[in-house]
Amino acid sequence: MSKVILKLGDDISTDAIYPGRYMATVLPSETPQYAFADNSEFNSKARNRVFATGSIIVAGNNFGCGSSREQAASTLKGYEFHVIAKGFARIFLQNAINLGLKCIVCPDIDASEGDVLELVGNTIHNKTNGKKFETVPLPKSRQSIIDAGGLVAYTKMRLMGREPLNSAVNPGMIE
Amino acid sequence: MGMTVVERILARATGQHEVKAGDVLEPGIDLAMSHENAALVINQFNEVYKGTGLKPQVWDPSKIAIIFDHRVPAESSKTATNQKRIRDFVAHEGITKFHDIRADVGGICHQILPEYGYVRPGYVVVGTDSHTTTHGALGAFSFGIGATEMASVWALGIALNIEVPKTIKIIVNGEFKKNVTPKDLILHIIGRLSAQGANFKVIEFHGDTIRNMPVSGRLVLCNMSVEAGATSGIVPADLETVRYLREEAGVDEDITLIAPDKDAEYDSIIEVDASKLVPQVACPHTVDNVKEVMSLNETKINQVVIGSCTNGRLDDIESAAKIMKNKKIAKGVRMLVFPASWRIYKEALKMGYIADLVNSGAVVMNPGCGCCLGVHQGALGDGEVALSTTNRNFKGRMGNPQGEVYLCSPVVAASSALTGIITDPSKGVN
C-alpha cells in the first residue's frame, strides 16, 4: 500500500519530468536531484527524502511524451517511485522498463494526492475513495527484459550467449 | 497479405518473407546515432560488459554516427568533460562518422545524417533522440530510443524485441497556397491527431503534395511525426529521394526503393486537402494546441527563433531572408537564426541570405540546437514570449517555465519579427 504524492494530467512531457538544462548530468546516481525540477515544491520534498519508496505518481494519458531523455526515467527510479498512468508515451515506457522503474497502465485510474492505493493482482484498489480499477499489461515483447531485471542485465545475458526464459522472439518455443 | 513500407523493411531486415503488425522481431541496425547523450550510452555500455569477462567493443563502428549539436560549444565544464569522454571513446572504437564542434563537419544530427548520405531507403535507423523519426523522409524505418537501449545496440548490433507497429496512412493532395509550407501541414496534422493520436504507430505519407515535395520538406513532416506520438514517420522512397541522395548527399552506391504493397493493411487512412491550408501556429504549452495564424490577435513576441532540425535548412533561411531583406526587426524584438549545418551556413553566406538577415537585425548563431531545448543561446525572461520554428513548446522547454513558446513556419516567424506580433504573412510588412 502506498500514497499518491503527485497527481498530474495528460501529456506530461519529459521536459517537465527532467528539464533540458540539467541534461549534462547523466548518471542515474546523480539525476534524481532534478526530478520535476520546475515544480520546486515537489522537487525539494523529493530531495529531502520526504517521500517513502514506492510512493505513487498518478498521471493521465501520454505520460513521458516528447524527448527520449533517459534521465526522465532514471530520476524517478532513483526514488523508487511508482508511476500509474492512463497511458504512457513509447520511448519513456521503454526507458522505464529498461531501468526497472515500475510503471502501471491503468486507463480508468481515479486518485487524488494523498489517496492510499494498493495493487492486488491486476487491480488497483483506491482505499481512500473505495474504487477499483483494472490495469493493462505491459507490452509482452518486453517481458523478458522485465524478468531479467532490466536491460543491462538482459543484454549481459544475450552477450554471453544465454537464451533468456520466456523469449517473446521465438513464439514457437515451449515455455 | 500486402505489407506497409515499414513491414517490408522489417521483413527484409530479418530475412523473412512476410511480417505483420504485432510480430516481435530483432532487426539488424544499419545506422545508430547519438549526440552528447553518448556520454550516458558509454556509461551504460560499460555497465553491460561489467562482470562478463568480455572486452567492451561496439559491434560495427562504421554503423555508428556521433554528432555534437545539443550543447555547442559547451555551455559548462560538465558538458565539455562529457564531450571529451565521447571524443576519446570515438577514437578508441574507430568511429569515423564523428562530427565534432567544427565548421568543416559540424551541424545538427538530423541534418548531418541526410546531408552526409548516411541514410538509405530501407535502412533501420535508431538514434538516442526522439526526432530520429526525421530520417523516414528518406524511406528508412527510423526511430528514437533511450541511452541504455542504445548501449544494447552497440553491444549486439540489433534492436531487441521490436513489435512491428501498425501504420496510419495519410494522403495529402493539392497545392499549397502562398505562404503555406510543410511545417504548416504537419502542425495541422498534429492538431488533428492530437499529441497521442499516433502513439505506437508509424505515419506513412502519400499523395501528390508529398510526391511534389522536396526532401527538405519531407524531413519536416517526419521530424515532427513524433509530436503526434508516432514511433516514426515515413515517406516511401521515390525519384526525389534518389535525386537528393545523388545530388545533395553525394551517394554513389545502389539505392533500393521500397514501396508499400497495393493491398497493404493500414490502421486508418486520413486525407488532407493541402490547398485549403493556411499558416498554423502551435500555442503554449502543447504541440497539438494548433490554431490558424489569423486567429491569434495581437500576440506580442519578444524572441523569434529560426532554426533547429525542423526548420534550419537552406530553404527555411532563404524564405526568411527574402521576407526580411532591406527591412528591420521590430523594436524590442530579438531574432536568433541557427542554420542546421555549417554546409547550409556557408551556402547561405554565398547566396547573401546571412547578410540580409544580419542587416535586418537578426543574430545569426552557430549551427546547433541552440535554445530549442532551453540549455543556452537564447533564454527567455519571465513572462516573455518566443515564436519559434522549432518542434516543442512544452512549459519550460526554452529554459524558463515562466516563458511561453509558440511554434510556426519560417515564413510566419520572419513576418512576425518585422511587426513584433504573431503575423499572418499575407498581411505582413510589404
GROMACS .gro file of C-alpha atoms in nm, chain A:
model
  175
    1MET     CA    1   0.000   0.000   0.000
    2SER     CA    2   0.135   0.340  -0.094
    3LYS     CA    3   0.035   0.702  -0.102
    4VAL     CA    4  -0.019   0.921  -0.405
    5ILE     CA    5   0.237   1.202  -0.376
    6LEU     CA    6   0.169   1.374  -0.708
    7LYS     CA    7  -0.135   1.388  -0.935
    8LEU     CA    8  -0.080   1.502  -1.293
    9GLY     CA    9  -0.286   1.545  -1.609
   10ASP     CA   10  -0.237   1.438  -1.968
   11ASP     CA   11   0.070   1.489  -2.188
   12ILE     CA   12   0.327   1.531  -1.909
   13SER     CA   13   0.647   1.574  -2.111
   14THR     CA   14   0.994   1.453  -2.029
   15ASP     CA   15   1.084   1.826  -2.027
   16ALA     CA   16   0.858   1.859  -1.721
   17ILE     CA   17   0.995   1.543  -1.559
   18TYR     CA   18   1.359   1.638  -1.628
   19PRO     CA   19   1.426   1.986  -1.776
   20GLY     CA   20   1.676   2.013  -2.062
   21ARG     CA   21   1.912   2.243  -1.877
   22TYR     CA   22   2.009   1.956  -1.640
   23MET     CA   23   2.086   1.707  -1.914
   24ALA     CA   24   2.463   1.744  -1.879
   25THR     CA   25   2.404   1.535  -1.566
   26VAL     CA   26   2.365   1.181  -1.696
   27LEU     CA   27   2.449   0.926  -1.428
   28PRO     CA   28   2.149   0.750  -1.270
   29SER     CA   29   2.309   0.819  -0.932
   30GLU     CA   30   2.303   1.195  -0.998
   31THR     CA   31   1.980   1.255  -1.190
   32PRO     CA   32   1.728   1.214  -0.903
   33GLN     CA   33   1.811   1.560  -0.766
   34TYR     CA   34   1.642   1.720  -1.071
   35ALA     CA   35   1.313   1.526  -1.072
   36PHE     CA   36   1.032   1.764  -1.175
   37ALA     CA   37   1.281   2.045  -1.114
   38ASP     CA   38   1.041   2.317  -1.234
   39ASN     CA   39   0.796   2.208  -0.961
   40SER     CA   40   1.013   2.340  -0.680
   41GLU     CA   41   0.782   2.225  -0.401
   42PHE     CA   42   0.776   1.864  -0.519
   43ASN     CA   43   1.142   1.864  -0.613
   44SER     CA   44   1.261   1.986  -0.276
   45LYS     CA   45   1.038   1.739  -0.090
   46ALA     CA   46   1.182   1.457  -0.304
   47ARG     CA   47   1.540   1.570  -0.243
   48ASN     CA   48   1.475   1.596   0.130
   49ARG     CA   49   1.353   1.235   0.128
   50VAL     CA   50   1.006   1.327   0.246
   51PHE     CA   51   0.852   1.050   0.035
   52ALA     CA   52   0.871   0.679   0.114
   53THR     CA   53   0.997   0.439  -0.155
   54GLY     CA   54   0.708   0.302  -0.355
   55SER     CA   55   0.525   0.636  -0.339
   56ILE     CA   56   0.293   0.683  -0.632
   57ILE     CA   57   0.274   0.938  -0.909
   58VAL     CA   58  -0.065   0.932  -1.084
   59ALA     CA   59  -0.092   1.075  -1.433
   60GLY     CA   60  -0.325   1.092  -1.732
   61ASN     CA   61  -0.259   0.989  -2.089
   62ASN     CA   62   0.069   1.010  -2.278
   63PHE     CA   63   0.290   1.035  -1.967
   64GLY     CA   64   0.651   1.094  -2.063
   65CYS     CA   65   0.582   1.234  -2.410
   66GLY     CA   66   0.847   1.426  -2.600
   67SER     CA   67   1.220   1.374  -2.575
   68SER     CA   68   1.384   1.032  -2.539
   69ARG     CA   69   1.599   1.155  -2.247
   70GLU     CA   70   1.657   0.854  -2.023
   71GLN     CA   71   1.718   1.089  -1.731
   72ALA     CA   72   1.338   1.126  -1.707
   73ALA     CA   73   1.317   0.758  -1.612
   74SER     CA   74   1.633   0.736  -1.400
   75THR     CA   75   1.536   1.045  -1.197
   76LEU     CA   76   1.214   0.875  -1.082
   77LYS     CA   77   1.378   0.533  -1.044
   78GLY     CA   78   1.628   0.689  -0.804
   79TYR     CA   79   1.344   0.742  -0.556
   80GLU     CA   80   1.174   0.410  -0.643
   81PHE     CA   81   0.858   0.600  -0.723
   82HIS     CA   82   0.584   0.401  -0.896
   83VAL     CA   83   0.400   0.565  -1.184
   84ILE     CA   84   0.037   0.481  -1.252
   85ALA     CA   85  -0.084   0.648  -1.570
   86LYS     CA   86  -0.380   0.618  -1.803
   87GLY     CA   87  -0.124   0.578  -2.079
   88PHE     CA   88   0.247   0.617  -2.146
   89ALA     CA   89   0.447   0.752  -2.439
   90ARG     CA   90   0.650   0.485  -2.619
   91ILE     CA   91   1.009   0.586  -2.555
   92PHE     CA   92   0.952   0.678  -2.189
   93LEU     CA   93   0.781   0.344  -2.122
   94GLN     CA   94   1.065   0.156  -2.291
   95ASN     CA   95   1.324   0.351  -2.087
   96ALA     CA   96   1.129   0.284  -1.767
   97ILE     CA   97   1.116  -0.089  -1.836
   98ASN     CA   98   1.485  -0.090  -1.926
   99LEU     CA   99   1.577   0.072  -1.593
  100GLY     CA  100   1.327  -0.116  -1.380
  101LEU     CA  101   1.113   0.189  -1.300
  102LYS     CA  102   0.773   0.046  -1.205
  103CYS     CA  103   0.505   0.173  -1.443
  104ILE     CA  104   0.143   0.059  -1.442
  105VAL     CA  105  -0.102   0.128  -1.722
  106CYS     CA  106  -0.444   0.198  -1.574
  107PRO     CA  107  -0.678   0.372  -1.823
  108ASP     CA  108  -0.953   0.446  -1.569
  109ILE     CA  109  -0.742   0.547  -1.269
  110ASP     CA  110  -0.913   0.795  -1.039
  111ALA     CA  111  -0.697   0.904  -0.748
  112SER     CA  112  -0.603   1.229  -0.579
  113GLU     CA  113  -0.292   1.338  -0.396
  114GLY     CA  114  -0.289   1.177  -0.054
  115ASP     CA  115  -0.501   0.875  -0.156
  116VAL     CA  116  -0.377   0.534  -0.049
  117LEU     CA  117  -0.360   0.276  -0.328
  118GLU     CA  118  -0.300  -0.098  -0.323
  119LEU     CA  119  -0.217  -0.323  -0.618
  120VAL     CA  120  -0.388  -0.660  -0.588
  121GLY     CA  121  -0.312  -0.881  -0.887
  122ASN     CA  122  -0.421  -0.680  -1.190
  123THR     CA  123  -0.645  -0.446  -0.993
  124ILE     CA  124  -0.570  -0.120  -0.819
  125HIS     CA  125  -0.773  -0.059  -0.505
  126ASN     CA  126  -0.809   0.305  -0.407
  127LYS     CA  127  -0.851   0.262  -0.031
  128THR     CA  128  -0.942   0.628   0.008
  129ASN     CA  129  -1.232   0.658  -0.238
  130GLY     CA  130  -1.317   0.286  -0.236
  131LYS     CA  131  -1.295   0.247  -0.613
  132LYS     CA  132  -1.121  -0.033  -0.805
  133PHE     CA  133  -0.954  -0.012  -1.146
  134GLU     CA  134  -0.823  -0.272  -1.388
  135THR     CA  135  -0.466  -0.244  -1.510
  136VAL     CA  136  -0.346  -0.322  -1.862
  137PRO     CA  137  -0.040  -0.547  -1.901
  138LEU     CA  138   0.288  -0.401  -2.032
  139PRO     CA  139   0.390  -0.499  -2.387
  140LYS     CA  140   0.453  -0.873  -2.393
  141SER     CA  141   0.755  -0.818  -2.616
  142ARG     CA  142   0.939  -0.653  -2.325
  143GLN     CA  143   0.855  -0.922  -2.067
  144SER     CA  144   1.194  -1.093  -2.093
  145ILE     CA  145   1.364  -0.760  -2.013
  146ILE     CA  146   1.138  -0.713  -1.711
  147ASP     CA  147   1.205  -1.070  -1.597
  148ALA     CA  148   1.581  -1.021  -1.627
  149GLY     CA  149   1.559  -0.715  -1.401
  150GLY     CA  150   1.623  -0.452  -1.667
  151LEU     CA  151   1.802  -0.410  -1.997
  152VAL     CA  152   2.159  -0.402  -1.866
  153ALA     CA  153   2.109  -0.748  -1.710
  154TYR     CA  154   1.921  -0.877  -2.015
  155THR     CA  155   2.187  -0.755  -2.258
  156LYS     CA  156   2.458  -0.918  -2.045
  157MET     CA  157   2.276  -1.250  -2.083
  158ARG     CA  158   2.241  -1.210  -2.458
  159LEU     CA  159   2.608  -1.113  -2.488
  160MET     CA  160   2.713  -1.426  -2.305
  161GLY     CA  161   2.501  -1.629  -2.547
  162ARG     CA  162   2.247  -1.736  -2.290
  163GLU     CA  163   1.892  -1.753  -2.418
  164PRO     CA  164   1.672  -1.592  -2.154
  165LEU     CA  165   1.345  -1.756  -2.046
  166ASN     CA  166   1.012  -1.654  -2.193
  167SER     CA  167   1.172  -1.509  -2.500
  168ALA     CA  168   0.895  -1.335  -2.690
  169VAL     CA  169   1.102  -1.352  -3.005
  170ASN     CA  170   1.054  -1.724  -3.063
  171PRO     CA  171   0.679  -1.769  -3.042
  172GLY     CA  172   0.710  -2.138  -3.126
  173MET     CA  173   0.916  -2.207  -2.816
  174ILE     CA  174   0.757  -2.405  -2.539
  175GLU     CA  175   0.770  -2.212  -2.214
   0.00000   0.00000   0.00000
